[in-house]
CSV table of C-alpha atoms in Angstrom, one decimal:
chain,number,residue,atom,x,y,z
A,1,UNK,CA,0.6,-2.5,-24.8
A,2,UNK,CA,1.3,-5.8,-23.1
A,3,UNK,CA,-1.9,-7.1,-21.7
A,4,UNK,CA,-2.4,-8.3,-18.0
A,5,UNK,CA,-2.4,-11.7,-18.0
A,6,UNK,CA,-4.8,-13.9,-19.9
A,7,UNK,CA,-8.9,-12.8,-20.6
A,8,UNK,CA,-7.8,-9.5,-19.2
A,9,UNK,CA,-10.3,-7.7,-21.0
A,10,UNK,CA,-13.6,-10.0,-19.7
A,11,UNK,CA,-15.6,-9.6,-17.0
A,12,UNK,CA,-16.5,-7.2,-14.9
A,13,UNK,CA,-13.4,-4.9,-15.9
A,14,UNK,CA,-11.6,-4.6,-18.4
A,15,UNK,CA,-7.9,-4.4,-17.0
A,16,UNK,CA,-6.1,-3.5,-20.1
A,17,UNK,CA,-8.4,-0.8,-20.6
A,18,UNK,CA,-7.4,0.6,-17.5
A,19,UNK,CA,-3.6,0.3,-17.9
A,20,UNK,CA,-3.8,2.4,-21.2
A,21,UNK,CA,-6.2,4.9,-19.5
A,22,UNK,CA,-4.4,5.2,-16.3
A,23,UNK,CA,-1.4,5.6,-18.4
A,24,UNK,CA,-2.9,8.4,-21.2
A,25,UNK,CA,-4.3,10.5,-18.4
A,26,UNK,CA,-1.4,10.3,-15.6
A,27,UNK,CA,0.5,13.8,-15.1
A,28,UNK,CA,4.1,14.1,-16.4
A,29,UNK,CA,6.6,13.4,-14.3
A,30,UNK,CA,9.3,16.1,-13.4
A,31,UNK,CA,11.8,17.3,-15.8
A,32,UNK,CA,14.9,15.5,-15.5
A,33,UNK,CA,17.6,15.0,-18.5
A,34,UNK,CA,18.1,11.1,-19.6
A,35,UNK,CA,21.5,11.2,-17.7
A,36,UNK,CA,19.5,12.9,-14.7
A,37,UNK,CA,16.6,9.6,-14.7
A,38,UNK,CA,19.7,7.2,-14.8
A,39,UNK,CA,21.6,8.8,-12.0
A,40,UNK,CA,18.6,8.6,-9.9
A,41,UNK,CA,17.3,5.2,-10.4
A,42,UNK,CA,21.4,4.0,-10.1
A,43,UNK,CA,21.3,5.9,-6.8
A,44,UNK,CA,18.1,4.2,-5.6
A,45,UNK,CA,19.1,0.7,-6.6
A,46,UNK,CA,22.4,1.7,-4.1
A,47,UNK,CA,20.7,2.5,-1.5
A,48,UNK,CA,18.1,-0.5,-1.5
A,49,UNK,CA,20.9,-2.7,-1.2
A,50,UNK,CA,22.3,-0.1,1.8
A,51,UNK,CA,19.0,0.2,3.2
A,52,UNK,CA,18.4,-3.6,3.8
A,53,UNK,CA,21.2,-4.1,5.8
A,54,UNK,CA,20.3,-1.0,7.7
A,55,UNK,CA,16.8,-2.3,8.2
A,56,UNK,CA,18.0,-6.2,9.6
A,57,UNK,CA,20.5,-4.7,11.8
A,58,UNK,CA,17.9,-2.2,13.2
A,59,UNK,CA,15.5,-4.7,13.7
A,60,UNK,CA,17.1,-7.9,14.1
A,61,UNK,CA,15.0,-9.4,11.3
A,62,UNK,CA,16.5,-11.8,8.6
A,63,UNK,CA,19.8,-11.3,9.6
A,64,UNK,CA,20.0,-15.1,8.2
A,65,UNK,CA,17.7,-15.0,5.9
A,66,UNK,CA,17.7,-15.0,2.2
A,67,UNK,CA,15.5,-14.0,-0.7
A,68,UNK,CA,14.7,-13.4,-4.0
A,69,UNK,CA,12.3,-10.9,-4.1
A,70,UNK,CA,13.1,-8.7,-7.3
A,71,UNK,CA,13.9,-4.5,-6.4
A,72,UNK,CA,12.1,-2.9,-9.7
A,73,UNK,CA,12.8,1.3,-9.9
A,74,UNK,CA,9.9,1.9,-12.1
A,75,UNK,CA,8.0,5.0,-13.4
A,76,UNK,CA,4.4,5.8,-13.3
A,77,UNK,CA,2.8,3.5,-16.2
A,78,UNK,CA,5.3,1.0,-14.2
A,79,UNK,CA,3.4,1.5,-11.2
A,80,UNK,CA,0.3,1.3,-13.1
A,81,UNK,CA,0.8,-2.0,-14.8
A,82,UNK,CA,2.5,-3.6,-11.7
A,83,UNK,CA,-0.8,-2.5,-9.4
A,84,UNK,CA,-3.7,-3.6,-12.0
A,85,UNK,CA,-1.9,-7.2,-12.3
A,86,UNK,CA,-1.8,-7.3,-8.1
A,87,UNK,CA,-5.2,-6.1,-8.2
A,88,UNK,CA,-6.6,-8.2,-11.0
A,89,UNK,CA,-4.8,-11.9,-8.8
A,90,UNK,CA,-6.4,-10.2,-5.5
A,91,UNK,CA,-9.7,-9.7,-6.5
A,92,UNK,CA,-10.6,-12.3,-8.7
A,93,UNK,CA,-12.8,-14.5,-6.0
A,94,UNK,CA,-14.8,-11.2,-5.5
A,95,UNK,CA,-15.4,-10.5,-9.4
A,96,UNK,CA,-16.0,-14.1,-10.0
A,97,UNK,CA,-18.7,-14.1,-7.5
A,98,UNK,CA,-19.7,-10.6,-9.1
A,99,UNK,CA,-20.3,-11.9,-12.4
A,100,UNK,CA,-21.9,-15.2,-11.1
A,101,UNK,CA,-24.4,-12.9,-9.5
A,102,UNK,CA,-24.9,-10.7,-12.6
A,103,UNK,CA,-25.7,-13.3,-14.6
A,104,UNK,CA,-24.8,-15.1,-18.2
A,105,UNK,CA,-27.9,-14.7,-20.4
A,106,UNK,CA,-27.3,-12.7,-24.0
A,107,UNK,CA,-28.1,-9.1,-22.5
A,108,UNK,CA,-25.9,-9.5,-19.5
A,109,UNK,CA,-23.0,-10.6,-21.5
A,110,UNK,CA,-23.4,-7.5,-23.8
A,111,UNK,CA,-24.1,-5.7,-20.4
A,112,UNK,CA,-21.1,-7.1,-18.9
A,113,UNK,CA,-19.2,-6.5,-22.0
A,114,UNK,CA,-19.6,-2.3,-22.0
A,115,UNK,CA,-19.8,-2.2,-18.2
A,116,UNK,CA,-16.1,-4.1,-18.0
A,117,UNK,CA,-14.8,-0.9,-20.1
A,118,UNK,CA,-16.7,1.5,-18.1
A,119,UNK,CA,-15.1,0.6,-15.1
A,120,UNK,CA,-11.9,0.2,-16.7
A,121,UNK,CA,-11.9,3.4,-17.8
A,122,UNK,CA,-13.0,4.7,-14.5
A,123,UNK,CA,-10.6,2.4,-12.7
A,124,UNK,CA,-7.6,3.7,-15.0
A,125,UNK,CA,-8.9,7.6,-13.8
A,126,UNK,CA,-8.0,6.4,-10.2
A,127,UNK,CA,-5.1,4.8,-11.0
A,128,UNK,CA,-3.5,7.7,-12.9
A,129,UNK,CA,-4.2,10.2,-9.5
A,130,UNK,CA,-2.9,7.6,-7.5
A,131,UNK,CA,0.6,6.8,-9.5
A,132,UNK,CA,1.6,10.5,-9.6
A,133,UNK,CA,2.1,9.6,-5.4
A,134,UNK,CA,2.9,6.9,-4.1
A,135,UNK,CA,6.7,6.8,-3.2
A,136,UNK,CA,7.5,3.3,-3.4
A,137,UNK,CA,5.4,0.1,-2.3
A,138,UNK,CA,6.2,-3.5,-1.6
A,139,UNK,CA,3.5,-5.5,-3.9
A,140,UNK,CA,2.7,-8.9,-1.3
A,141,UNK,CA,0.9,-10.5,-3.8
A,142,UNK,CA,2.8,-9.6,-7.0
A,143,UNK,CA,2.3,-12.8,-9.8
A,144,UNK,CA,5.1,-12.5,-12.0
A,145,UNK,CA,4.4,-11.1,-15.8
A,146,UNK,CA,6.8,-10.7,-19.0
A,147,UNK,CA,7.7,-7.4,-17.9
A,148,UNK,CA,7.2,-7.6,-14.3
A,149,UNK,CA,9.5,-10.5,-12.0
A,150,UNK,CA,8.4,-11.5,-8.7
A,151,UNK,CA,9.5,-13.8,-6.4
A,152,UNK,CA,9.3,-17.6,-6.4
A,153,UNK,CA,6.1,-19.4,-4.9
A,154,UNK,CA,4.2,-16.3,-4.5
A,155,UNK,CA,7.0,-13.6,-3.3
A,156,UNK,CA,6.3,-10.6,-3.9
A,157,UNK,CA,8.1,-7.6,-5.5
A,158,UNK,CA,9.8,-4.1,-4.0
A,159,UNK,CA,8.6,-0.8,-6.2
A,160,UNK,CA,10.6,2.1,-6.2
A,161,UNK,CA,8.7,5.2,-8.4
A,162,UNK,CA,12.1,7.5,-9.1
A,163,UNK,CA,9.9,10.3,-10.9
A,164,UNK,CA,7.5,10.7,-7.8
A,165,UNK,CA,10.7,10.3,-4.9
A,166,UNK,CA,12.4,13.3,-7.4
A,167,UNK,CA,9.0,15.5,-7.4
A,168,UNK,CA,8.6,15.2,-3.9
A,169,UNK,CA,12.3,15.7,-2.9
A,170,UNK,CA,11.9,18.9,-4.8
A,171,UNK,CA,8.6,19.8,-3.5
A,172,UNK,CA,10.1,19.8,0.1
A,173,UNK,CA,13.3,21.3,-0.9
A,174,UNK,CA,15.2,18.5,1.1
A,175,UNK,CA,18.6,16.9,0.3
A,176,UNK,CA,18.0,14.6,-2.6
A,177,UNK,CA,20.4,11.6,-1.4
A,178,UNK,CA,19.0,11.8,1.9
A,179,UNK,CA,15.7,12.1,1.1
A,180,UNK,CA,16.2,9.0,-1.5
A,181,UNK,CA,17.7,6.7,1.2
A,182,UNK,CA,15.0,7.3,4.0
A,183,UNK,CA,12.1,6.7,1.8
A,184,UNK,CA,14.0,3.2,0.8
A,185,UNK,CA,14.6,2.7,4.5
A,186,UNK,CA,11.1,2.6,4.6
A,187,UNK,CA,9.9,0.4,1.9
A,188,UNK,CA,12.9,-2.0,2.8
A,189,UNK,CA,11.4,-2.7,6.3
A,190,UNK,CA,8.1,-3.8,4.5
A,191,UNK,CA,10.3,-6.4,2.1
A,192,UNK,CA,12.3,-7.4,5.3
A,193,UNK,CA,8.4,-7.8,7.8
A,194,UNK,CA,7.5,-10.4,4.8
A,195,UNK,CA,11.0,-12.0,3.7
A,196,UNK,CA,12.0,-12.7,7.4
A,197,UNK,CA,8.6,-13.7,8.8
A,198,UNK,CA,7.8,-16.6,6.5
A,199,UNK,CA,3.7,-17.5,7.6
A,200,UNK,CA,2.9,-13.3,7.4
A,201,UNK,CA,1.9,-13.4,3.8
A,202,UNK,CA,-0.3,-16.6,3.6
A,203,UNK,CA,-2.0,-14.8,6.7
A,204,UNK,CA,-2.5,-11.7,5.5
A,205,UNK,CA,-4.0,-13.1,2.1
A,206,UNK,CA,-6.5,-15.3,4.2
A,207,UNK,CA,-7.8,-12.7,5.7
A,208,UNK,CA,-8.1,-10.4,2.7
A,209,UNK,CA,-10.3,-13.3,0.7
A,210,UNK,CA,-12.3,-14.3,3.8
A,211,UNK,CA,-13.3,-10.4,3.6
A,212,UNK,CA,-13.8,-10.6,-0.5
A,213,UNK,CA,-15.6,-14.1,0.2
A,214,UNK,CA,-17.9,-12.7,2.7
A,215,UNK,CA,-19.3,-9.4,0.2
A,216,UNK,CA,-22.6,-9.9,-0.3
A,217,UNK,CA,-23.7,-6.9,-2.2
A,218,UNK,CA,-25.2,-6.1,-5.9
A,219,UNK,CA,-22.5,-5.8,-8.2
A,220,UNK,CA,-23.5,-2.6,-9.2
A,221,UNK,CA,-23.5,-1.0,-5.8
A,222,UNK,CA,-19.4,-1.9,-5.9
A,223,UNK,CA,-19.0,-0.4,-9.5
A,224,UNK,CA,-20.9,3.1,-8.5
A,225,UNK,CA,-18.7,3.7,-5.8
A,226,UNK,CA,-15.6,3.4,-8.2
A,227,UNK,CA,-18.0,5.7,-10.8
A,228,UNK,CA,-18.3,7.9,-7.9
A,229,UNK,CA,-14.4,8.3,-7.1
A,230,UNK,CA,-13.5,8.7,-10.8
A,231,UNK,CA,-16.4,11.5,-10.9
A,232,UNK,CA,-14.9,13.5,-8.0
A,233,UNK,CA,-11.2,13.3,-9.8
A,234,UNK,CA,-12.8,13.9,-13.4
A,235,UNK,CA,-15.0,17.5,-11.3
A,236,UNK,CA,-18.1,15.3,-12.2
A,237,UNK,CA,-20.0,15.9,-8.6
A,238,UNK,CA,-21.0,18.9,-7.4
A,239,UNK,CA,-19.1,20.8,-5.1
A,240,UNK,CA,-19.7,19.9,-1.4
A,241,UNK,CA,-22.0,16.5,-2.8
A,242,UNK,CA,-20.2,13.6,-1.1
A,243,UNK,CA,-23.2,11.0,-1.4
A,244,UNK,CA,-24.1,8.4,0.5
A,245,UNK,CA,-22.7,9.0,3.9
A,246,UNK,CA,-19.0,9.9,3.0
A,247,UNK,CA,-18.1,6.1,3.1
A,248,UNK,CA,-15.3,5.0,1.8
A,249,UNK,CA,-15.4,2.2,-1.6
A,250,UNK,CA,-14.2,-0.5,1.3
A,251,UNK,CA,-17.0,0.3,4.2
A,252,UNK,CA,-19.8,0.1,1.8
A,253,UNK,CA,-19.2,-3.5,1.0
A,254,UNK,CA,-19.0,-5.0,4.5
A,255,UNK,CA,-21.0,-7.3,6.3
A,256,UNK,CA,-21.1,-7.9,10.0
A,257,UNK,CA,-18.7,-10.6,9.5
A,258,UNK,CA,-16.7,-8.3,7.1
A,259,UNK,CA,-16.2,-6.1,10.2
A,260,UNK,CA,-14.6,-8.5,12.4
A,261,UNK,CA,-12.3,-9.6,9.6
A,262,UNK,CA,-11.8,-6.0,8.8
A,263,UNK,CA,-10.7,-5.0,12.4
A,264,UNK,CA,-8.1,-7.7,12.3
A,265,UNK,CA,-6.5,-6.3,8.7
A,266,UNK,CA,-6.7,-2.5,10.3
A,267,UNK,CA,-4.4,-3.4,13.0
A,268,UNK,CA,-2.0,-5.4,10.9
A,269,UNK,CA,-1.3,-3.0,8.7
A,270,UNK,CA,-1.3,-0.2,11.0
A,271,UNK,CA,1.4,-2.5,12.9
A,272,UNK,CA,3.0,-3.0,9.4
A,273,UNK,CA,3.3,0.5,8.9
A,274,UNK,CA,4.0,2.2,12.1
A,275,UNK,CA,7.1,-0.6,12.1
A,276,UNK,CA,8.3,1.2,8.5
A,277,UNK,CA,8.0,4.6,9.8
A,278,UNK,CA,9.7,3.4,13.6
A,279,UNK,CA,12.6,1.7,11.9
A,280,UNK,CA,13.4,4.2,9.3
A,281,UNK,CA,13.1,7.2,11.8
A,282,UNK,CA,15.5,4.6,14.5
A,283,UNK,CA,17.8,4.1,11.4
A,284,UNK,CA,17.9,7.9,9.7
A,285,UNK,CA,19.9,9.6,12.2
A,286,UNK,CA,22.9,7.3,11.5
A,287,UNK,CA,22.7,7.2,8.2
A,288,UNK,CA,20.5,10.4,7.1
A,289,UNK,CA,22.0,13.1,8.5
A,290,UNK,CA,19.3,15.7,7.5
A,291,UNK,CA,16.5,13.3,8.5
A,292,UNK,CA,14.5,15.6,11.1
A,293,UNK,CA,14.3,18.5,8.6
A,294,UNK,CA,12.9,15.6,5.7
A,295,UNK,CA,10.4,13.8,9.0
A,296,UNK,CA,9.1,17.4,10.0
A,297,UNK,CA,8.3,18.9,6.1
A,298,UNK,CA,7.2,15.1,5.3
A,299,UNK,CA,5.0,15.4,8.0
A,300,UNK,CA,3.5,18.1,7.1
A,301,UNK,CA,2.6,17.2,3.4
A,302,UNK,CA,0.9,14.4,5.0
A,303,UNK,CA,-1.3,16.5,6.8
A,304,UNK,CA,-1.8,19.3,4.8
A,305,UNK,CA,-2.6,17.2,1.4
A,306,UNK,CA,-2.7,18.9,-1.6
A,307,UNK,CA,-6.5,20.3,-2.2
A,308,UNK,CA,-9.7,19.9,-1.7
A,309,UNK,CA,-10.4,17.0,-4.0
A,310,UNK,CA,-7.5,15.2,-3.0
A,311,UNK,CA,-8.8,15.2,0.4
A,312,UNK,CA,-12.0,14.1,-1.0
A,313,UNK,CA,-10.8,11.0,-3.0
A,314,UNK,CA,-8.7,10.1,0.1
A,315,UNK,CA,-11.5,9.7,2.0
A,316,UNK,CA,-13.3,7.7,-0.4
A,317,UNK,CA,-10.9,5.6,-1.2
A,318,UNK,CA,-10.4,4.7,2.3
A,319,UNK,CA,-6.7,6.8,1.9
A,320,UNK,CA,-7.9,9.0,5.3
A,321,UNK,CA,-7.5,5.5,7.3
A,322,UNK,CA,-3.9,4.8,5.7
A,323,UNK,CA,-2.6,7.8,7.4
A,324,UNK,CA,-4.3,7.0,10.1
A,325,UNK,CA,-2.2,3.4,10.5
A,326,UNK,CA,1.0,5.3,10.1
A,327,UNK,CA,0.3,7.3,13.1
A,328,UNK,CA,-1.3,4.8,15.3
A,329,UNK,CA,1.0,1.9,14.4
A,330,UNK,CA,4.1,3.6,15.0
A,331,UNK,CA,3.0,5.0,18.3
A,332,UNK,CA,2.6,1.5,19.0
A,333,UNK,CA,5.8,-0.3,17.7
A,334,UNK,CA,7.5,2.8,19.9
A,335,UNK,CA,5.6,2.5,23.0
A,336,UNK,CA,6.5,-1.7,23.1
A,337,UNK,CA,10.0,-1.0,22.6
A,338,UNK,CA,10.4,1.2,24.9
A,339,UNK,CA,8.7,-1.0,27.4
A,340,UNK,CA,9.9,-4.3,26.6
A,341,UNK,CA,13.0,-3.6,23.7
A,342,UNK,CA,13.2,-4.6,20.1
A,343,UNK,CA,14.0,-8.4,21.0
A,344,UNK,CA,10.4,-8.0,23.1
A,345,UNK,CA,8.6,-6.5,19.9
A,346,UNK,CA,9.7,-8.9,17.8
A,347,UNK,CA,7.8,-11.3,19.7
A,348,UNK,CA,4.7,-10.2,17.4
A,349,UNK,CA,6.5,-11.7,14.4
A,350,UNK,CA,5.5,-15.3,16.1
A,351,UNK,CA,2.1,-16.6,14.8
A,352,UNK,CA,-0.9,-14.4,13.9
A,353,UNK,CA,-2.0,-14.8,17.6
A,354,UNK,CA,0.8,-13.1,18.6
A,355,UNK,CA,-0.2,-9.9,16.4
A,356,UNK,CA,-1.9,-6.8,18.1
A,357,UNK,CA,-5.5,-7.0,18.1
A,358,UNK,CA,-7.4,-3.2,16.7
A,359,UNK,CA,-7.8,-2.4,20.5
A,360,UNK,CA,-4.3,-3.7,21.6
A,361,UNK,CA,-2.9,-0.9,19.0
A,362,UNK,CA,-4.4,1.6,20.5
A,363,UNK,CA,-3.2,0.4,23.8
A,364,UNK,CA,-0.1,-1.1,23.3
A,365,UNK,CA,0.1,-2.3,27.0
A,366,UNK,CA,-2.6,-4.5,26.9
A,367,UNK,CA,-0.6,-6.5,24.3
A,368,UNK,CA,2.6,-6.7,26.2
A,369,UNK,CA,0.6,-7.9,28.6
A,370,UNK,CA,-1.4,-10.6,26.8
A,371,UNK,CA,1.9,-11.6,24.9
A,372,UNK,CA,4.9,-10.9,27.5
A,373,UNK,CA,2.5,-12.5,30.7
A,374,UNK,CA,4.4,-15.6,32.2
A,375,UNK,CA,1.9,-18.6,32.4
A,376,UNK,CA,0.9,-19.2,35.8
A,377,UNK,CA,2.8,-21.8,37.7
């Protein structure tokens, strides 16, 4: 097993721990032949490089620009290994300050020591429900490993997971090929928002470590709530016990500074996402031809989910709010363009002050306003 990166198994968790339980406990993927898996991952490597100039004409983003952010199709320990290393470089501030708090006398180290592979183990439980669905991702802040590129001075990486795109194709009994090229529409559009708007990714991870910088909370109170997510997915809590107050892991930690900070990230990525979903909906019918049949069943999985735990873990991890930004944000990126045009959207692409505010999402002509208003003479 190739480790994470260097120490990976000090500290608070044990990272390699989590890769090899994430990746014993994850579900097989669907049953495809060896010629089958190379067809598909040929095909999705086709229509990455299709969907990108899709996405830049749609949008007008990066029609000049150029980049070197690496396209990996992977499968679901892929996924894994790729999302503990992001994880791991993202977190580290908020660990460090974890284990300063903890402590470094004799039984904390030993304490630190089985309590790093207890929540790697736990961590590795989440990971392996989560890697059976997500589609595809674009990692921001992706450091490169032996068996993982990324991008030069801190680009980030594009993640295509071909067994998941061929379960869910099959779930929803859509065409394959089209179903293949919207989701990389998709997941294109996020590679494009950070190759073609050059400041978006330094912003994004201020913001992220001002909210890890400001978490003041015992160390243990962070851990249980990933103990209490990997109990709900192992059947370990009761039925109909959601403890605490049905938070999810990221509001227990915040701080009335943490909230500010935390309003600001809602609304970016709810404008990050509801771009995705605008552009590759504004793109499909061109290029998909069966994409209302894949939106409406797609839609529908969303909403539905898949059980009762699922729905459970969603909230808890904080999944309920995801789906939430896909719907919001895309209502917004819709309602400016239809009021002001793609060229008058892009405007948000400026400087962070030009990005929606959590209220301005939610009222998208308050921001055309604030952004589009001609200084007074």
């Amino acid at each position: 097993m190739t480790s994470i990166g260097g120490a990976a198994s000090s500290g608070m968790v044990d990272w390699n721990l989590a890769v090899a339980t994430a990746t014993r406990l994850m579900r097989p993927g669907p049953d495809v032949s060896r010629d089958e898996a190379r067809a598909v991952v040929a095909e999705l490597r086709r229509h990455a490089r299709s969907a990108e100039e899709h996405v830049r004409g749609f949008t007008g983003l990066g029609t000049e620009e150029t980049h070197d952010t690496p396209l990996l199709v992977v499968d679901r320990p892929g996924w894994v290994r790729a999302n503990v290393a992001g994880f791991r470089e993202l977190l580290k501030p908020l660990l460090d300050k974890m284990q300063e708090r903890r402590g470094t006398g004799p039984g904390n180290v030993v304490l630190g020591t089985v309590g790093g592979k207890v929540t790697g183990v736990e961590l590795g439980m989440l990971l392996s429900f989560l890697a059976s669905r997500v589609l595809g991702q674009y990692e921001t802040f992706a450091p490169a490993t032996r068996d993982l590129p990324a991008g030069a001075n801190g680009g980030g990486r594009l993640l295509l997971v071909a067994p998941n795109i061929v379960h869910v194709e099959r779930e929803l009994d859509v065409e394959p090929h089209d179903f293949r090229l919207w989701v990389t529409l998709h997941e294109e559009t996020h590679r494009t928002q950070f190759t073609a708007v050059p400041w978006l990714r330094d912003h994004l991870q201020g913001e992220i470590q001002s909210f890890l910088g400001e978490t003041d909370v015992d160390p243990m109170t962070v851990l249980e709530r990933v103990r209490e997510a990997a109990q709900s997915l192992a059947g370990g809590r009761p039925e109909g016990e959601e403890g605490d107050d049905g938070r999810s892991f990221v509001e227990v930690v915040q701080t009335p500074a943490q909230r500010e900070i935390l309003g600001r990230l809602t609304a970016v990525m709810s404008l990050l996402e509801g771009h995705a979903d605008f552009v590759m909906d504004g793109v499909g019918p061109e290029v998909v031809p069966s994409v209302a049949e894949i939106r409406e069943k797609f839609q529908q999985r969303r909403a539905k989910g898949a059980s009762r735990l699922d729905m459970a873990l969603r909230k808890l991890l904080g999944l309920d709010a995801k789906l939430r930004q896909y719907r919001d944000g895309e209502r917004f990126v819709r309602a400016v363009v239809e009021e002001v045009g793609m060229d008058g959207f892009n405007r948000v692409w400026t400087s962070p002050n030009t990005l929606p505010t959590k209220a301005e999402i939610a009222k998208p002509a308050d921001w055309i306003t604030r952004v589009h208003s001609k200084p007074e003479a």
